[in-house]
């Protein structure tokens, strides 16, 4: 008996795939990559969320109620991580006497106070900029920070119910010379129990003995933050909380009613204290951080979207290619009586199998990719909180569904085309001739779409057309996207003219091979164009990023040069890490003979109209050291005791005029009235919105930290610099920069961002490469006879390979030039749109542009290696025999 | 008359042991300069195989082919390709021309890939002889079948090769075009001192040649000098009768 299959098409589809593993690989490669980016993006953000969840649930583990002080209204907008950063948030604290009061309440099992603030470990290592064989090289102080995670100091909780921290080695701290270190920091920096370590807490670094190493909720430390844990009294002194605590943790008896206890505690001080449910608070805090992370997630998903978009182009192309190669096989099926519909279903079921295989592999690759990305970011000190990688079933399913749907949709058009092969095709050798008419229609539609995009874009730039409810930037973005779509539609129609421009050049460079290559890419303009488009997307984004960064760099340089008139600036080194510049430094500098003018800048948060506002304080010299513009009033008036200076933008937004009175709520002083004597413009990023003269106000002159220092020197030379360095070296975390260093600094930050973006965008180029390989493979396959003939009449293998390489270079030049052009144009539009915010510089780096076009061409040639070798190895006799 | 190709004990076996086909069996043949030689035989008799081996397009299983003192069997792909490019010309039954190149570019293709300037005067001469002067800027799909084959013939001799190999060059043509092409080929030998080895199964085509070699089952069955068409036909029939 003969076997009978109920579903012959599914079987044929499966057999087809099993017979051609390479075919599966070519088609699925882009699905795999696209899905893997989605998965990696998801794993990445889920893992970060998870790390923060652990952090917050860990913080309140075993605790029922948390008692915290009621903050001034205006301070709440800043969240409750007070004490961080150069601007000191003067948050209210709770008197530690309250702890015993709470303990004595019925139903309270235990209560203990927590003190938390800024502290950072310091280690010593060779300077980054010096080589080990240089004896002059000093050992530099290195501030320890785990990636971008914050650094904390806190009190070691002695209550038996405090279970967050658990010693894994050593003992708890008992006196002011001892500290316990979190295990992430200890492991990362090679510290052991018994080692001495310097800790920067408050303003003065001091030396401690590590008596223990502790783990937080079974991970090294919460979210990778570094923790220096002191005994309670030491923590109060170092973390600026003498006689006070930041909050009080309460554990309630099992059989007591938590709400009754809560009310009882509230009654101690209804005005000053707030009692919250610890578990609810944990969830709330985790949520707010997660929302912040969603931004990062969005960026990753945009990259994933790009990869999938490019992938869809390529899948469609590959299907077309594979089906063309199988025209004979399909027409044979047709001749044997398979209906069009069945052929269509055959092809679609093949794509279904591929989609499933590809998406599955994509998930696997995505896991690998996320590990690589995580490690990569860590390597560049771009670390996010520590924690295990998390792949949620939802993410995996979403990735697979997107992969499958995109693949199947991309296969529909080629499948329809394949189903229309005539049963006679098997015996005929047909040559496809491009349809001119539809290319013309394409040109029309594409131009129309581009025109709409251009109108939207230029409409906002030259203010003749505004789309309602969009910001300037959004409208530019919308216009740019529409232009991009328009250009993508046009590309097939402009392939021929574009390649024709290169005809002469290629012919004179590569002779007849150049001519053959250009003719070949003109022969199938659609295919050439869609292959080039995949590359175009990547290059558009890369050159956009590129031009924006060179322009931003130029902008930064211009601003620094125009605005910083001082010889030197001193600032706290790291954004999260440092509390500011200890005021001792400005004292030492002023006493130096070499230092002439010096201005300190301080800042604090105050309340104004019930909203938080940054109040700054400066010295008179600031006006000679930083460029400011007078708007109204005079500097002399500003120097009087009741005077306040207001920045132009603040004066405009809040309708403040000269001689108006403003009332500020200052935590240390209470309500205080000032008269607006001076309205001015601070031409760089201002450190505050309102300004006072520093020496006029005690609450400012008593501050222990400066935000920034600016000063001039008598002669700016090596000797002076060395003297300055000697002083500054005693202040860890403080950096001295001159104008050039400031420019370098700004540039390197921009560059770091660019490098991360490049990393992601390279993936899209990588995907595009598969497209080029596929297209050229088809191109070579279709020209079996031609290539055979050329070999027969004496074309060397090397020449055949070169011909394929030249053809590939045409595709990549086409994609690269279109992409680069669009990217530069979009960058220009964005900068125009940012003009209001002071952006004036538009700089295209010719060198960078050429390098990237070069990379694209090089990548195109790499992608052509396999088809080129295949072409050159083609059997001559098979090609020329005619039977 | 100078000997240009010398084939000794040529044997060509296709396939593996079990299903092998002996396409050529111990063939010994010499080919001479300035001569129009036709190779005849029934379909499957080994004509094309012989031509491919002689032209360095295929490797022989055993035996040797000496072209102007060089043993083709000892050359690598690059050297063989250069010999085909510089010393041989080719006309095939179909697919002779690159569709994206004009007639002129097709004719000069072998010089172009060799990176040499074509000999203008010589090319003018052959272009006139094949009568395609007015079609030089046309692409193959704008030419008739006969014109295409004549362009192919012009290309085959554009580099003044030692030998022109043609495999059924008139196989796809009507009788008028066929006659024009063959007349041209003959005139090339007599007037322009070229050498042609042509495979055909058509006695009429073979009658243009000065020497006709008949193959049967991969062996030389007959070798005739200056036969008439009638002689060829009778030989063909007598061979197929056996
Ligand atoms: N590539 C090949 N593989 C196997 N057998 C072949 C191949 N080419 C030719 N043959 C066989 O070799 C014999 C001679 O073929 P061929 O030289 O093409 O004959 P002709 O040109 O005289 O028709 C035939 O039996 C043919 O089937
Ligand atoms: Mg034959």
Tab-separated table of C-alpha atoms in Angstrom, chain A residues 338-707:
chain	number	residue	atom	x	y	z
A	338	UNK	CA	-1.396	21.758	-7.484
A	339	UNK	CA	-3.656	24.795	-7.376
A	340	UNK	CA	-2.453	28.372	-7.009
A	341	UNK	CA	-3.962	28.459	-3.561
A	342	UNK	CA	-2.066	25.374	-2.549
A	343	UNK	CA	1.238	26.755	-3.769
A	344	UNK	CA	0.477	29.931	-1.838
A	345	UNK	CA	-0.211	27.915	1.279
A	346	UNK	CA	2.903	25.828	0.723
A	347	UNK	CA	5.063	28.931	0.722
A	348	UNK	CA	3.291	30.467	3.692
A	349	UNK	CA	3.616	27.279	5.705
A	350	UNK	CA	7.321	27.219	4.920
A	351	UNK	CA	7.550	30.725	6.258
A	352	UNK	CA	5.656	29.637	9.359
A	353	UNK	CA	8.208	26.966	10.116
A	354	UNK	CA	11.016	29.402	9.527
A	355	UNK	CA	9.335	32.007	11.689
A	356	UNK	CA	9.042	29.580	14.587
A	357	UNK	CA	12.587	28.322	14.269
A	358	UNK	CA	13.935	31.843	13.812
A	359	UNK	CA	12.001	33.330	16.699
A	360	UNK	CA	13.068	30.496	18.978
A	361	UNK	CA	16.699	30.991	18.088
A	362	UNK	CA	16.135	34.730	18.473
A	363	UNK	CA	15.062	34.234	22.074
A	364	UNK	CA	18.189	32.203	22.740
A	365	UNK	CA	20.411	34.763	21.057
A	366	UNK	CA	18.636	37.556	22.912
A	367	UNK	CA	19.609	36.006	26.223
A	368	UNK	CA	23.194	35.876	25.054
A	369	UNK	CA	22.995	39.423	23.744
A	370	UNK	CA	21.691	40.780	27.025
A	371	UNK	CA	24.613	39.204	28.849
A	372	UNK	CA	26.996	40.786	26.350
A	373	UNK	CA	25.311	44.188	26.641
A	374	UNK	CA	25.294	44.021	30.420
A	375	UNK	CA	28.945	43.068	30.615
A	376	UNK	CA	29.784	45.622	27.938
A	377	UNK	CA	28.116	48.444	29.827
A	378	UNK	CA	29.826	47.334	32.990
A	379	UNK	CA	33.144	47.456	31.187
A	380	UNK	CA	32.486	51.050	30.196
A	381	UNK	CA	31.479	51.914	33.777
A	382	UNK	CA	27.922	52.365	32.632
A	383	UNK	CA	26.627	49.795	35.084
A	384	UNK	CA	23.074	49.514	36.294
A	385	UNK	CA	22.071	47.804	39.506
A	386	UNK	CA	23.451	44.334	40.058
A	387	UNK	CA	21.076	41.436	39.967
A	388	UNK	CA	20.192	38.284	38.072
A	389	UNK	CA	18.982	38.439	34.453
A	390	UNK	CA	15.237	37.930	34.263
A	391	UNK	CA	13.353	36.645	31.246
A	392	UNK	CA	9.609	36.861	31.798
A	393	UNK	CA	7.407	34.403	29.899
A	394	UNK	CA	5.530	37.440	28.594
A	395	UNK	CA	8.639	38.858	27.006
A	396	UNK	CA	9.525	35.548	25.408
A	397	UNK	CA	6.010	35.127	24.041
A	398	UNK	CA	5.867	38.714	22.780
A	399	UNK	CA	9.218	38.281	21.046
A	400	UNK	CA	8.113	35.050	19.392
A	401	UNK	CA	4.767	36.478	18.318
A	402	UNK	CA	6.367	39.574	16.806
A	403	UNK	CA	8.927	37.407	15.030
A	404	UNK	CA	6.299	35.039	13.652
A	405	UNK	CA	3.864	37.747	12.593
A	406	UNK	CA	6.506	39.898	10.902
A	407	UNK	CA	7.907	36.890	9.076
A	408	UNK	CA	4.553	35.659	7.851
A	409	UNK	CA	3.429	39.118	6.766
A	410	UNK	CA	6.705	39.594	4.925
A	411	UNK	CA	6.210	36.295	3.132
A	412	UNK	CA	2.687	37.046	1.867
A	413	UNK	CA	3.638	39.171	-1.149
A	414	UNK	CA	6.424	36.891	-2.359
A	415	UNK	CA	4.138	33.905	-1.771
A	416	UNK	CA	1.419	35.455	-3.893
A	417	UNK	CA	3.910	36.120	-6.630
A	418	UNK	CA	5.225	32.574	-6.421
A	419	UNK	CA	1.742	31.108	-6.625
A	420	UNK	CA	1.267	32.883	-9.910
A	421	UNK	CA	4.049	31.048	-11.725
A	422	UNK	CA	2.638	29.337	-14.754
A	423	UNK	CA	2.940	25.578	-15.054
A	424	UNK	CA	4.938	26.239	-18.252
A	425	UNK	CA	7.651	28.131	-16.410
A	426	UNK	CA	9.379	24.831	-15.758
A	427	UNK	CA	10.339	24.567	-19.406
A	428	UNK	CA	10.994	28.199	-20.085
A	429	UNK	CA	13.929	30.410	-19.285
A	430	UNK	CA	12.453	33.776	-18.649
A	431	UNK	CA	14.111	37.083	-18.042
A	432	UNK	CA	12.379	39.543	-15.841
A	433	UNK	CA	12.023	42.989	-17.302
A	434	UNK	CA	11.232	45.794	-14.863
A	435	UNK	CA	7.897	47.449	-15.315
A	436	UNK	CA	8.565	51.083	-16.042
A	437	UNK	CA	5.081	52.340	-15.497
A	438	UNK	CA	4.782	51.211	-11.905
A	439	UNK	CA	8.193	52.689	-11.141
A	440	UNK	CA	6.864	55.993	-12.382
A	441	UNK	CA	3.806	55.724	-10.154
A	442	UNK	CA	6.128	54.953	-7.278
A	443	UNK	CA	8.095	58.082	-8.031
A	444	UNK	CA	4.903	60.125	-7.980
A	445	UNK	CA	3.579	58.680	-4.729
A	446	UNK	CA	6.971	58.828	-3.052
A	447	UNK	CA	7.510	62.437	-4.091
A	448	UNK	CA	4.089	63.374	-2.824
A	449	UNK	CA	4.718	61.742	0.546
A	450	UNK	CA	8.145	63.389	0.785
A	451	UNK	CA	6.606	66.715	-0.077
A	452	UNK	CA	4.100	66.372	2.749
A	453	UNK	CA	6.962	65.498	5.083
A	454	UNK	CA	8.994	68.471	3.876
A	455	UNK	CA	6.042	70.796	4.382
A	456	UNK	CA	5.566	69.591	7.943
A	457	UNK	CA	9.281	69.879	8.655
A	458	UNK	CA	9.956	73.252	7.038
A	459	UNK	CA	6.573	74.482	8.164
A	460	UNK	CA	7.704	74.483	11.741
A	461	UNK	CA	11.265	75.628	11.035
A	462	UNK	CA	10.207	78.638	8.978
A	463	UNK	CA	6.927	79.018	10.875
A	464	UNK	CA	4.447	78.886	8.020
A	465	UNK	CA	2.670	75.724	9.117
A	466	UNK	CA	2.088	74.294	12.562
A	467	UNK	CA	0.480	70.960	13.295
A	468	UNK	CA	-1.807	71.365	16.299
A	469	UNK	CA	-0.862	69.768	19.599
A	470	UNK	CA	2.703	68.916	18.636
A	471	UNK	CA	5.830	70.488	20.067
A	472	UNK	CA	8.428	71.905	17.676
A	473	UNK	CA	10.634	68.860	18.119
A	474	UNK	CA	7.734	66.461	17.672
A	475	UNK	CA	6.699	68.147	14.462
A	476	UNK	CA	10.259	67.973	13.138
A	477	UNK	CA	10.322	64.297	14.094
A	478	UNK	CA	7.010	63.658	12.367
A	479	UNK	CA	8.145	65.482	9.228
A	480	UNK	CA	11.410	63.564	9.178
A	481	UNK	CA	9.659	60.202	9.517
A	482	UNK	CA	7.283	61.011	6.670
A	483	UNK	CA	10.169	62.159	4.477
A	484	UNK	CA	11.960	58.920	5.287
A	485	UNK	CA	8.980	56.844	4.203
A	486	UNK	CA	8.631	58.948	1.036
A	487	UNK	CA	12.276	58.426	0.131
A	488	UNK	CA	11.958	54.680	0.766
A	489	UNK	CA	9.080	54.570	-1.710
A	490	UNK	CA	11.079	56.547	-4.279
A	491	UNK	CA	14.328	54.587	-4.115
A	492	UNK	CA	13.480	51.916	-6.710
A	493	UNK	CA	12.627	54.637	-9.247
A	494	UNK	CA	15.848	56.503	-8.675
A	495	UNK	CA	18.083	53.448	-8.668
A	496	UNK	CA	18.720	53.657	-12.407
A	497	UNK	CA	19.538	57.366	-12.567
A	498	UNK	CA	21.660	57.057	-9.458
A	499	UNK	CA	23.669	54.156	-10.773
A	500	UNK	CA	23.976	55.926	-14.140
A	501	UNK	CA	25.837	58.754	-12.409
A	502	UNK	CA	28.435	56.178	-11.435
A	503	UNK	CA	28.580	54.478	-14.837
A	504	UNK	CA	31.479	56.496	-16.206
A	505	UNK	CA	33.422	56.443	-12.958
A	506	UNK	CA	33.082	52.702	-12.552
A	507	UNK	CA	33.888	52.049	-16.185
A	508	UNK	CA	37.051	54.087	-16.044
A	509	UNK	CA	38.070	52.497	-12.750
A	510	UNK	CA	37.155	48.884	-13.265
A	511	UNK	CA	36.767	48.685	-17.054
A	512	UNK	CA	34.310	46.192	-18.421
A	513	UNK	CA	33.745	44.616	-14.965
A	514	UNK	CA	32.556	47.980	-13.692
A	515	UNK	CA	30.214	48.298	-16.627
A	516	UNK	CA	28.815	44.798	-16.049
A	517	UNK	CA	28.303	45.484	-12.345
A	518	UNK	CA	26.507	48.772	-12.880
A	519	UNK	CA	24.306	47.233	-15.563
A	520	UNK	CA	23.406	44.370	-13.258
A	521	UNK	CA	22.290	46.629	-10.463
A	522	UNK	CA	20.151	48.575	-12.923
A	523	UNK	CA	18.596	45.392	-14.215
A	524	UNK	CA	16.562	44.808	-11.047
A	525	UNK	CA	16.114	48.294	-9.611
A	526	UNK	CA	13.539	47.213	-7.018
A	527	UNK	CA	15.767	44.587	-5.564
A	528	UNK	CA	18.786	46.855	-5.574
A	529	UNK	CA	16.751	49.568	-3.920
A	530	UNK	CA	15.208	47.447	-1.198
A	531	UNK	CA	18.598	46.002	-0.350
A	532	UNK	CA	20.076	49.476	-0.244
A	533	UNK	CA	17.149	50.698	1.876
A	534	UNK	CA	18.002	48.294	4.646
A	535	UNK	CA	21.431	49.843	4.808
A	536	UNK	CA	19.974	53.319	4.387
A	537	UNK	CA	18.021	53.038	7.647
A	538	UNK	CA	21.122	52.253	9.631
A	539	UNK	CA	23.207	54.946	7.987
A	540	UNK	CA	20.495	57.569	8.447
A	541	UNK	CA	20.450	56.948	12.172
A	542	UNK	CA	24.202	56.753	12.432
A	543	UNK	CA	24.854	59.971	10.554
A	544	UNK	CA	22.046	61.657	12.485
A	545	UNK	CA	23.710	60.669	15.747
A	546	UNK	CA	27.066	61.592	14.323
A	547	UNK	CA	26.172	65.082	13.138
A	548	UNK	CA	24.235	65.805	16.307
A	549	UNK	CA	27.224	64.912	18.427
A	550	UNK	CA	29.748	66.882	16.399
A	551	UNK	CA	27.357	69.808	16.529
A	552	UNK	CA	26.777	69.415	20.251
A	553	UNK	CA	30.514	69.264	20.767
A	554	UNK	CA	31.002	72.441	18.797
A	555	UNK	CA	28.188	73.983	20.786
A	556	UNK	CA	29.774	72.948	24.069
A	557	UNK	CA	33.123	74.343	22.967
A	558	UNK	CA	31.576	77.619	21.913
A	559	UNK	CA	29.641	77.968	25.136
A	560	UNK	CA	32.640	77.159	27.312
A	561	UNK	CA	34.825	79.622	25.424
A	562	UNK	CA	32.292	82.410	25.534
A	563	UNK	CA	31.096	81.878	29.022
A	564	UNK	CA	33.945	80.692	31.185
A	565	UNK	CA	36.195	83.709	31.561
A	566	UNK	CA	38.014	82.255	34.565
A	567	UNK	CA	41.380	80.553	34.264
A	568	UNK	CA	40.172	77.615	36.328
A	569	UNK	CA	37.011	75.967	37.504
A	570	UNK	CA	36.718	73.553	40.403
A	571	UNK	CA	33.829	71.164	40.628
A	572	UNK	CA	32.797	67.976	42.357
A	573	UNK	CA	33.812	65.118	40.126
A	574	UNK	CA	30.850	62.839	39.808
A	575	UNK	CA	27.199	63.523	39.469
A	576	UNK	CA	25.788	61.091	41.992
A	577	UNK	CA	28.814	60.458	44.061
A	578	UNK	CA	30.028	63.683	45.491
A	579	UNK	CA	28.330	65.977	47.972
A	580	UNK	CA	30.182	69.047	46.688
A	581	UNK	CA	33.406	70.820	47.402
A	582	UNK	CA	34.455	71.113	51.042
A	583	UNK	CA	34.709	74.826	51.842
A	584	UNK	CA	38.212	74.317	53.206
A	585	UNK	CA	39.404	74.256	49.608
A	586	UNK	CA	38.202	77.725	48.744
A	587	UNK	CA	39.886	79.020	51.905
A	588	UNK	CA	43.192	77.436	50.962
A	589	UNK	CA	42.958	78.782	47.429
A	590	UNK	CA	42.182	82.330	48.496
A	591	UNK	CA	45.255	82.325	50.703
A	592	UNK	CA	47.502	81.393	47.759
A	593	UNK	CA	49.441	84.333	46.259
A	594	UNK	CA	48.970	82.936	42.784
A	595	UNK	CA	45.177	83.087	43.002
A	596	UNK	CA	43.634	86.455	42.242
A	597	UNK	CA	39.860	86.655	41.831
A	598	UNK	CA	37.852	83.755	43.178
A	599	UNK	CA	34.150	83.152	43.312
A	600	UNK	CA	32.315	80.457	45.201
A	601	UNK	CA	28.910	79.191	44.212
A	602	UNK	CA	26.598	77.574	46.742
A	603	UNK	CA	23.041	76.409	46.385
A	604	UNK	CA	20.213	75.234	48.548
A	605	UNK	CA	16.577	74.372	48.125
A	606	UNK	CA	14.047	76.864	49.432
A	607	UNK	CA	10.324	77.350	49.078
A	608	UNK	CA	8.838	80.061	46.904
A	609	UNK	CA	5.071	80.272	46.407
A	610	UNK	CA	4.883	76.796	47.953
A	611	UNK	CA	7.114	75.306	45.307
A	612	UNK	CA	10.708	74.173	45.598
A	613	UNK	CA	13.258	76.497	44.032
A	614	UNK	CA	17.038	76.540	43.933
A	615	UNK	CA	18.546	79.545	45.669
A	616	UNK	CA	22.171	80.242	44.788
A	617	UNK	CA	24.834	82.328	46.411
A	618	UNK	CA	27.898	83.835	44.720
A	619	UNK	CA	30.805	86.151	45.431
A	620	UNK	CA	31.184	89.522	43.726
A	621	UNK	CA	34.047	88.189	41.591
A	622	UNK	CA	31.668	85.890	39.756
A	623	UNK	CA	30.767	88.616	37.303
A	624	UNK	CA	34.380	88.743	36.096
A	625	UNK	CA	34.750	84.992	35.947
A	626	UNK	CA	31.539	83.959	34.228
A	627	UNK	CA	29.819	85.804	31.438
A	628	UNK	CA	26.510	87.297	32.600
A	629	UNK	CA	24.290	89.825	30.868
A	630	UNK	CA	22.605	92.702	32.679
A	631	UNK	CA	18.895	92.875	32.000
A	632	UNK	CA	17.655	95.310	34.653
A	633	UNK	CA	19.025	96.920	37.811
A	634	UNK	CA	22.686	96.973	38.669
A	635	UNK	CA	25.260	94.763	40.307
A	636	UNK	CA	26.028	97.373	42.926
A	637	UNK	CA	22.412	97.270	44.126
A	638	UNK	CA	22.580	93.478	44.201
A	639	UNK	CA	25.386	93.692	46.779
A	640	UNK	CA	23.046	95.196	49.419
A	641	UNK	CA	21.832	93.015	52.251
A	642	UNK	CA	18.152	92.664	51.372
A	643	UNK	CA	18.772	92.359	47.674
A	644	UNK	CA	18.097	89.313	45.539
A	645	UNK	CA	19.096	88.698	41.925
A	646	UNK	CA	16.722	86.874	39.589
A	647	UNK	CA	17.558	85.105	36.348
A	648	UNK	CA	15.940	86.479	33.217
A	649	UNK	CA	13.963	83.355	32.380
A	650	UNK	CA	12.601	83.115	35.929
A	651	UNK	CA	11.675	86.783	35.960
A	652	UNK	CA	9.800	86.308	32.701
A	653	UNK	CA	8.043	83.094	33.653
A	654	UNK	CA	7.001	84.296	37.101
A	655	UNK	CA	6.359	87.906	36.089
A	656	UNK	CA	8.909	89.324	38.483
A	657	UNK	CA	9.945	92.956	37.939
A	658	UNK	CA	12.711	95.093	39.395
A	659	UNK	CA	12.040	96.231	42.999
A	660	UNK	CA	9.360	93.567	43.490
A	661	UNK	CA	9.387	91.882	46.858
A	662	UNK	CA	9.744	88.108	47.083
A	663	UNK	CA	9.319	85.922	50.146
A	664	UNK	CA	11.308	82.714	50.471
A	665	UNK	CA	10.947	79.890	52.982
A	666	UNK	CA	14.469	78.975	53.993
A	667	UNK	CA	14.722	75.789	56.122
A	668	UNK	CA	17.406	77.192	58.466
A	669	UNK	CA	15.895	80.663	58.800
A	670	UNK	CA	12.185	80.497	58.122
A	671	UNK	CA	10.311	83.039	55.996
A	672	UNK	CA	12.373	85.957	54.727
A	673	UNK	CA	11.613	88.845	52.384
A	674	UNK	CA	13.969	90.156	49.666
A	675	UNK	CA	13.803	92.973	47.103
A	676	UNK	CA	14.591	92.213	43.488
A	677	UNK	CA	17.524	94.535	42.711
A	678	UNK	CA	19.057	92.849	39.734
A	679	UNK	CA	17.728	90.825	36.825
A	680	UNK	CA	20.405	89.169	34.749
A	681	UNK	CA	21.141	86.376	32.339
A	682	UNK	CA	23.553	83.612	33.288
A	683	UNK	CA	24.742	82.549	29.821
A	684	UNK	CA	25.620	78.979	30.687
A	685	UNK	CA	23.680	76.308	32.542
A	686	UNK	CA	22.760	78.320	35.671
A	687	UNK	CA	23.429	76.799	39.108
A	688	UNK	CA	20.244	78.396	40.545
A	689	UNK	CA	17.234	80.568	39.728
A	690	UNK	CA	17.514	83.193	42.489
A	691	UNK	CA	20.846	84.549	43.746
A	692	UNK	CA	22.128	86.180	46.901
A	693	UNK	CA	25.561	87.579	47.680
A	694	UNK	CA	27.229	84.818	49.688
A	695	UNK	CA	28.861	86.857	52.441
A	696	UNK	CA	25.619	88.702	53.222
A	697	UNK	CA	23.875	85.641	54.597
A	698	UNK	CA	25.028	83.513	57.450
A	699	UNK	CA	23.043	80.412	56.524
A	700	UNK	CA	25.058	80.372	53.319
A	701	UNK	CA	28.444	81.226	54.728
A	702	UNK	CA	28.014	78.471	57.332
A	703	UNK	CA	27.418	75.822	54.684
A	704	UNK	CA	30.175	73.232	54.505
A	705	UNK	CA	30.046	72.650	50.770
A	706	UNK	CA	30.496	74.709	47.619
A	707	UNK	CA	28.919	73.747	44.318
